[in-house]
Amino acid sequence: MEGNNKLRSIPSIDRLLSIASADKEINAYPRELVVACLRQVAAEAREALRLNSEQECSPAALLVEAREMLSRYSRPSLRRVINATGVVLHTNLGRAPLGRRARECVTDVMAGYSTLEYDTETGGRGSRYAHVSEQLCQLTGAEDAIVVNNNAAAVLLVLSAVTKGREVIVSRGELVEIGGSFRIPDVLRQSGATLVEVGTTNKTHLSDYEQAIGPNTGAILKVHTSNYRIIGFTAQPDGRELAALAHRYQLPVIEDLGSGTLLPLAAGGQTEPTVAERLQLGFDVVTFSGDKLLGAGQAGIIAGKAQYVAMMKKHPLLRAVRIDKLSLAALEGTLMEYVLGEPEQTVPALAMLTIAEDILKERAIQLNRLILQPELSGLTAEVIPLSSPAGGGALPLAALRGYGVAVNMPGMSADKLESRLRQRNIPIIVRIQEERIIFDVRCLVETDMEEIAAALSEIGRPGA
């Protein structure tokens, strides 16, 4: 009986609407949306009471919840965050941020119509891949190149077009799993090719590949371990030797380079091979990501011999995995930085990965000064040395040395402060270390640091 009385205490939707009619904030939304939100908060209150919760069910309380629910509709879920983790290619935070030229290209294309598949010279239909293929060939030495929506799609397209119905030889030490539990054997199976494993987890010799070659062999696939390393008692054949072996048997040799870099890159004590270097060794086709070490938006890039790229251009799967115009614009703008500028400074991901420690220390000192400026009672902050990974399944052994600021706020746990920072309109994403909030400055710009200082000042005010 008591439970029924509690349920009866929930106001009707009509009553809530009547009270809400005087609320300017709620009235700014369409009536249908207001009704839907009121019904949802009432249903949630009803369920909470059934579970014997001490739920506040007054009209005022329910309208507060409805107001918050309505505000979420006007705030995009996908929005900018401040990355204070120090992880440059943070997969959950969108990986590589775009540089100036890339942002300008995206803004220009998204504002109206574009030359996506239109040739202004002939007035006829053009190819979307023509916008980036010339730059990619120039930067990698490839004969031809195309772009799809991500590197997993690139590998799938290559195998589907070149090796369907045939065997593909892969070292057991390279049967990797990438993000989201997708595995190379699964991609191979989906392409219609048959996996032939050779060697062992830690050692695969050239002779292992040669012994596996048979009348139904379609290709040799090498998978660069861009997101992990096997160290110690290990062996893998040299890339040039592997390519020579494949060509001796008139087979293509394909490499999934994973992260992929266009420039020689050394960061945190680790180096990565460039796409051009792999093609020069004799690999026929190389695939790699656009939003990792290259520093563009999400894309899967396929570069190599024209005869194989031509097979992919004719394959029906290409349309299913083709790149969209905004990602293509971001890629073209980023490639312009490589061709025309100084990408180490103008491509944000490269700049962040290679920035000097003394600059990071100066930045941390500046952030520390901004944080302490309001003189919040009891708040402590200090500059500390840090080490962070590159992220995004790239440079797995790299330890990027830098600096940050460690903060304690009186009367608030590190977990609580992290939650408050994360739930702001512009979320501030941080690390927790030894019960302190850590702001790694590697990925921060001036306005980010000002926002962090303002957020801490707001959260630390009495009664906030």
XYZ file of C-alpha atoms in Angstrom:
464
model
C 0.000 0.000 0.000
C 2.796 2.383 0.926
C 4.459 1.669 -2.443
C 1.244 2.551 -4.279
C 0.991 5.827 -2.377
C 4.526 6.679 -3.401
C 3.750 5.965 -7.049
C 0.672 8.183 -6.818
C 2.917 11.026 -5.697
C 4.396 11.263 -9.185
C 2.678 14.204 -10.939
C 0.786 13.591 -14.157
C 2.317 14.686 -17.437
C -0.462 17.270 -17.873
C 0.357 18.804 -14.503
C 4.053 18.885 -15.266
C 3.331 20.537 -18.612
C 1.150 23.115 -16.925
C 3.889 24.018 -14.439
C 6.545 23.959 -17.158
C 4.580 26.452 -19.264
C 6.003 29.238 -17.101
C 9.568 27.997 -17.513
C 11.310 29.997 -20.281
C 14.173 27.515 -20.551
C 11.893 24.534 -21.111
C 9.596 26.473 -23.457
C 12.526 27.094 -25.788
C 12.269 23.432 -26.890
C 9.642 21.832 -29.183
C 6.555 20.657 -27.285
C 6.907 17.082 -28.575
C 10.454 16.883 -27.164
C 9.369 18.372 -23.823
C 6.563 15.811 -23.512
C 8.939 12.954 -24.342
C 11.460 14.097 -21.711
C 8.777 14.555 -19.045
C 7.481 11.060 -19.731
C 11.001 9.673 -19.456
C 11.813 11.353 -16.130
C 8.436 10.274 -14.757
C 9.066 6.684 -15.867
C 12.526 6.727 -14.287
C 11.088 8.083 -11.043
C 8.416 5.363 -11.089
C 11.056 2.650 -11.573
C 13.217 4.099 -8.785
C 10.255 4.028 -6.371
C 9.521 0.411 -7.279
C 13.092 -0.362 -6.177
C 12.344 1.308 -2.810
C 14.534 4.288 -3.627
C 14.040 7.532 -1.718
C 13.395 9.271 -5.032
C 12.381 12.936 -4.976
C 9.194 13.105 -7.050
C 8.031 16.682 -6.581
C 7.179 18.614 -9.746
C 10.175 20.901 -9.141
C 12.577 17.943 -8.883
C 11.204 16.275 -12.004
C 11.411 19.529 -13.963
C 15.074 19.905 -12.957
C 15.763 16.474 -14.403
C 13.759 17.236 -17.546
C 15.627 20.520 -17.991
C 18.968 18.689 -17.816
C 17.754 16.048 -20.259
C 16.597 18.726 -22.696
C 19.929 20.539 -22.478
C 21.697 17.363 -23.570
C 19.736 17.437 -26.841
C 21.168 20.861 -27.667
C 24.727 19.837 -26.785
C 26.486 17.582 -29.318
C 27.661 14.266 -27.934
C 30.621 14.327 -30.315
C 32.484 17.469 -29.304
C 35.886 18.911 -28.593
C 37.805 17.867 -25.491
C 41.017 19.056 -23.884
C 43.532 16.225 -23.958
C 45.666 16.539 -20.821
C 46.690 12.864 -20.837
C 49.858 13.370 -22.885
C 48.787 10.572 -25.256
C 49.141 12.150 -28.694
C 47.275 9.547 -30.764
C 44.606 8.789 -28.164
C 42.188 6.459 -29.978
C 39.249 7.294 -27.697
C 39.836 11.016 -28.239
C 39.955 10.838 -32.041
C 43.679 10.197 -32.622
C 45.563 12.863 -34.599
C 44.292 16.451 -34.381
C 44.250 18.267 -37.708
C 46.612 21.031 -38.777
C 45.641 24.442 -40.174
C 45.574 23.500 -43.862
C 43.553 20.355 -43.168
C 40.985 22.286 -41.131
C 40.692 24.921 -43.853
C 40.160 22.268 -46.530
C 37.452 20.535 -44.473
C 35.675 23.826 -43.704
C 35.725 24.837 -47.372
C 34.344 21.516 -48.594
C 31.668 21.122 -45.927
C 30.242 24.611 -46.565
C 28.693 23.684 -49.904
C 29.247 21.676 -53.064
C 32.695 20.446 -54.074
C 34.775 18.905 -56.857
C 34.608 15.497 -55.138
C 34.065 13.593 -58.385
C 34.083 16.430 -60.913
C 36.895 17.286 -63.316
C 36.981 21.061 -63.900
C 39.339 20.644 -66.868
C 37.021 18.447 -68.917
C 33.687 19.325 -67.332
C 33.029 15.613 -66.867
C 33.102 13.080 -64.090
C 36.347 12.874 -62.130
C 37.801 10.506 -59.527
C 37.758 11.248 -55.811
C 41.128 9.508 -55.517
C 42.765 11.973 -57.918
C 42.714 14.640 -55.186
C 45.439 12.840 -53.220
C 47.018 10.178 -55.450
C 49.627 12.483 -56.995
C 50.800 13.778 -53.612
C 50.917 10.258 -52.176
C 52.987 9.008 -55.104
C 55.335 11.963 -54.774
C 55.818 11.404 -51.035
C 56.147 7.594 -51.124
C 57.612 6.812 -54.541
C 54.606 4.615 -55.359
C 53.373 4.178 -58.927
C 49.766 4.729 -57.867
C 47.665 5.104 -54.728
C 44.048 5.039 -53.571
C 42.395 5.804 -50.261
C 39.588 4.064 -48.345
C 37.952 4.721 -44.988
C 40.505 3.030 -42.691
C 43.490 0.702 -42.763
C 41.498 -2.435 -41.925
C 39.353 -1.707 -44.999
C 42.534 -1.122 -47.013
C 43.906 -4.552 -46.098
C 40.545 -6.180 -46.825
C 40.342 -4.523 -50.241
C 43.905 -5.471 -51.197
C 43.416 -9.112 -50.256
C 39.960 -9.297 -51.872
C 41.211 -7.834 -55.148
C 44.568 -9.606 -55.367
C 44.304 -12.928 -53.515
C 40.647 -14.053 -53.340
C 40.380 -17.833 -53.590
C 44.124 -18.269 -53.122
C 46.551 -18.797 -50.245
C 48.289 -15.957 -48.403
C 51.429 -16.704 -46.405
C 51.832 -14.898 -43.060
C 54.339 -15.315 -40.233
C 52.810 -16.605 -36.984
C 54.548 -13.750 -35.194
C 52.518 -11.261 -37.227
C 48.973 -12.592 -36.781
C 48.049 -9.454 -34.922
C 44.854 -8.244 -33.309
C 44.024 -4.588 -33.870
C 41.488 -2.382 -32.070
C 37.987 -3.692 -31.449
C 39.183 -7.340 -31.449
C 39.619 -7.451 -35.242
C 42.292 -9.959 -36.199
C 44.373 -10.470 -39.327
C 43.106 -14.082 -39.737
C 39.515 -12.754 -39.653
C 40.281 -10.124 -42.300
C 41.917 -12.785 -44.474
C 38.942 -15.081 -44.121
C 36.532 -12.271 -45.015
C 38.537 -11.479 -48.158
C 38.084 -15.006 -49.478
C 41.770 -15.864 -49.143
C 43.159 -18.829 -47.218
C 45.655 -18.195 -44.443
C 48.888 -20.192 -44.447
C 50.846 -19.718 -41.219
C 54.613 -20.135 -41.219
C 57.355 -20.024 -38.599
C 56.800 -19.629 -34.887
C 55.702 -16.800 -32.641
C 59.232 -15.523 -32.088
C 61.122 -16.773 -35.148
C 60.294 -16.997 -38.840
C 62.995 -17.590 -41.442
C 63.034 -16.939 -45.180
C 63.084 -20.699 -45.739
C 59.753 -20.990 -43.869
C 58.126 -18.732 -46.460
C 59.717 -20.543 -49.383
C 58.655 -23.979 -48.160
C 55.039 -22.775 -47.916
C 54.850 -21.519 -51.517
C 52.695 -23.763 -53.683
C 50.615 -23.726 -56.868
C 47.726 -21.915 -55.116
C 49.791 -19.260 -53.356
C 48.422 -15.787 -54.108
C 50.742 -13.525 -52.110
C 53.054 -13.100 -49.156
C 51.680 -10.742 -46.514
C 53.890 -9.005 -43.985
C 52.180 -7.308 -41.048
C 54.275 -4.643 -39.358
C 53.969 -4.957 -35.580
C 53.156 -1.285 -35.132
C 51.143 -1.835 -31.950
C 53.455 -4.279 -30.153
C 56.974 -5.723 -30.269
C 58.380 -9.199 -29.713
C 61.853 -8.847 -28.214
C 64.587 -11.266 -27.144
C 65.227 -14.503 -29.060
C 63.579 -13.440 -32.324
C 64.118 -13.507 -36.077
C 62.305 -12.216 -39.163
C 63.658 -12.110 -42.727
C 64.886 -8.839 -44.128
C 62.230 -7.028 -46.173
C 64.397 -6.937 -49.288
C 65.013 -10.683 -49.077
C 61.310 -11.385 -48.604
C 60.384 -9.240 -51.612
C 63.040 -10.930 -53.738
C 61.707 -14.357 -52.754
C 58.138 -13.426 -53.685
C 59.201 -12.016 -57.031
C 61.259 -15.083 -57.810
C 58.000 -17.036 -57.687
C 56.119 -14.226 -59.484
C 54.076 -13.417 -56.392
C 53.137 -10.015 -54.999
C 54.426 -9.140 -51.537
C 52.076 -6.959 -49.484
C 52.754 -5.116 -46.239
C 50.251 -3.850 -43.718
C 52.395 -1.093 -42.228
C 49.764 -0.130 -39.681
C 50.552 3.306 -38.285
C 52.581 4.383 -41.310
C 54.850 7.422 -41.459
C 55.861 9.483 -44.465
C 58.946 10.954 -42.777
C 61.802 9.310 -40.851
C 60.509 9.415 -37.292
C 62.299 8.878 -33.993
C 60.321 9.475 -30.803
C 60.727 8.213 -27.271
C 63.656 5.994 -28.205
C 61.857 4.226 -31.077
C 61.998 4.604 -34.840
C 59.477 3.616 -37.513
C 60.116 2.678 -41.157
C 58.685 5.060 -43.735
C 56.308 3.987 -46.484
C 58.890 5.015 -49.100
C 61.543 2.806 -47.472
C 59.280 -0.245 -47.581
C 58.377 0.310 -51.230
C 62.059 0.761 -52.083
C 62.760 -2.651 -50.554
C 60.498 -4.178 -53.198
C 57.096 -4.436 -51.538
C 54.417 -4.279 -54.226
C 51.642 -2.852 -52.066
C 51.811 -1.073 -48.705
C 48.773 -0.088 -46.609
C 48.762 2.326 -43.673
C 46.530 4.597 -41.580
C 45.883 8.265 -42.183
C 45.024 9.328 -38.617
C 48.089 8.056 -36.796
C 51.686 9.003 -37.523
C 50.729 10.698 -40.793
C 48.617 13.141 -38.763
C 45.471 13.400 -40.919
C 41.883 12.223 -40.412
C 40.698 8.619 -40.530
C 41.743 6.945 -43.769
C 43.285 3.765 -45.095
C 45.941 4.441 -47.719
C 47.045 1.922 -50.347
C 50.244 2.722 -52.239
C 52.279 0.606 -54.609
C 52.518 -0.903 -58.074
C 50.023 0.434 -60.598
C 49.001 -3.050 -61.790
C 47.727 -4.007 -58.332
C 46.138 -0.644 -57.543
C 44.265 -0.945 -60.867
C 42.775 -4.252 -59.678
C 41.479 -2.529 -56.541
C 39.985 0.374 -58.479
C 37.837 -2.133 -60.402
C 36.797 -4.175 -57.372
C 33.165 -3.720 -56.203
C 34.268 -3.616 -52.562
C 35.948 -0.258 -53.201
C 32.609 1.534 -53.275
C 31.587 0.012 -49.945
C 34.750 1.201 -48.191
C 35.402 4.431 -50.070
C 36.515 7.544 -48.206
C 34.029 10.387 -47.643
C 34.606 13.960 -48.821
C 35.426 15.447 -45.388
C 38.047 12.808 -44.552
C 39.440 13.214 -48.048
C 39.673 16.990 -47.572
C 41.484 16.488 -44.250
C 43.939 14.113 -45.914
C 44.586 16.439 -48.853
C 45.185 19.378 -46.516
C 47.608 17.333 -44.431
C 49.499 16.099 -47.500
C 49.838 19.742 -48.564
C 51.741 20.337 -45.315
C 54.209 17.618 -46.313
C 54.620 18.851 -49.874
C 54.694 22.620 -49.219
C 55.631 23.202 -45.612
C 57.507 21.890 -42.607
C 55.319 19.050 -41.359
C 57.378 18.552 -38.191
C 56.043 21.936 -37.067
C 52.707 22.235 -38.893
C 51.260 18.726 -38.521
C 50.159 18.707 -34.844
C 50.725 14.981 -34.207
C 54.313 15.133 -35.466
C 54.994 18.332 -33.527
C 53.628 16.816 -30.310
C 55.549 13.557 -30.718
C 58.883 15.288 -31.291
C 58.626 18.434 -29.141
C 61.715 19.141 -26.996
C 61.592 18.460 -23.264
C 62.722 21.979 -22.331
C 59.726 23.454 -24.202
C 57.390 21.103 -22.348
C 58.944 22.130 -19.037
C 58.375 25.814 -19.835
C 54.777 25.009 -20.774
C 54.245 23.128 -17.495
C 55.664 26.043 -15.498
C 53.248 28.371 -17.284
C 50.271 26.084 -16.538
C 51.353 25.767 -12.901
C 51.454 29.573 -12.624
C 47.969 29.897 -14.146
C 46.532 27.276 -11.784
C 47.960 28.924 -8.658
C 47.027 32.461 -9.722
C 43.534 32.523 -8.161
C 45.082 31.448 -4.811
C 42.449 28.826 -4.098
C 42.504 27.886 -0.442
C 44.531 24.742 0.141
C 45.015 23.843 -3.546
C 48.492 22.526 -4.283
C 50.154 22.253 -7.670
C 53.666 21.380 -8.752
C 55.546 20.734 -11.985
C 56.649 17.109 -12.347
C 58.488 15.045 -15.005
C 56.290 12.560 -16.885
C 56.450 9.759 -19.415
C 53.630 8.941 -21.795
C 52.958 6.510 -24.686
C 52.346 7.692 -28.245
C 48.941 5.968 -28.343
C 46.826 4.775 -31.261
C 48.711 1.482 -31.554
C 51.803 3.358 -32.729
C 55.392 3.329 -31.419
C 54.632 0.698 -28.742
C 58.059 0.905 -27.103
C 58.278 4.693 -27.097
C 58.351 6.439 -23.739
C 57.805 10.118 -24.467
C 59.505 12.107 -21.739
C 57.913 15.384 -20.814
C 56.397 17.456 -18.025
C 53.084 18.191 -16.444
C 51.393 19.603 -13.363
C 50.188 17.515 -10.410
C 47.212 18.974 -8.517
C 45.531 18.266 -5.176
C 42.292 20.008 -4.229
C 41.365 20.098 -0.526
C 38.220 18.228 0.443
C 37.938 16.502 -2.919
C 39.336 13.121 -3.948
C 41.285 12.733 -7.177
C 38.463 10.559 -8.552
C 35.858 13.218 -7.786
C 37.946 16.010 -9.320
C 38.605 13.899 -12.420
C 34.862 13.354 -12.776
C 34.102 17.085 -12.415
C 36.689 17.964 -15.057
C 35.442 15.258 -17.408
C 31.793 16.324 -17.198
C 32.290 19.954 -18.187
C 30.862 21.403 -21.407
C 34.378 21.155 -22.790
C 35.556 17.946 -21.078
C 39.091 18.025 -19.662
C 40.590 14.535 -19.838
C 43.375 13.883 -17.327
C 45.373 11.138 -15.645
C 45.357 10.143 -11.960
C 48.684 9.245 -10.410
C 49.323 8.665 -6.702
C 45.953 10.217 -5.796
C 46.747 13.413 -7.692
C 45.298 14.834 -10.888
C 47.969 15.018 -13.587
C 47.796 17.537 -16.426
C 50.348 16.423 -19.027
C 51.107 19.492 -21.170
C 52.305 17.686 -24.330
C 48.985 18.045 -26.191
C 47.912 21.394 -24.719
C 47.786 24.793 -26.410
C 47.570 28.192 -24.722
C 43.765 28.332 -24.651
C 43.604 24.799 -23.197
C 45.765 25.857 -20.254
C 43.597 28.909 -19.625
C 40.492 26.685 -19.681
C 42.097 24.262 -17.202
C 42.969 27.084 -14.790
C 39.452 28.531 -15.077
C 37.887 25.101 -14.480
C 39.924 24.487 -11.329
C 39.080 27.976 -10.075
C 35.365 27.343 -10.655
C 35.367 23.873 -9.083
C 37.409 25.073 -6.098
C 35.111 27.955 -5.171
C 33.218 27.472 -1.886
C 29.827 25.931 -2.584
C 30.669 24.946 -6.185
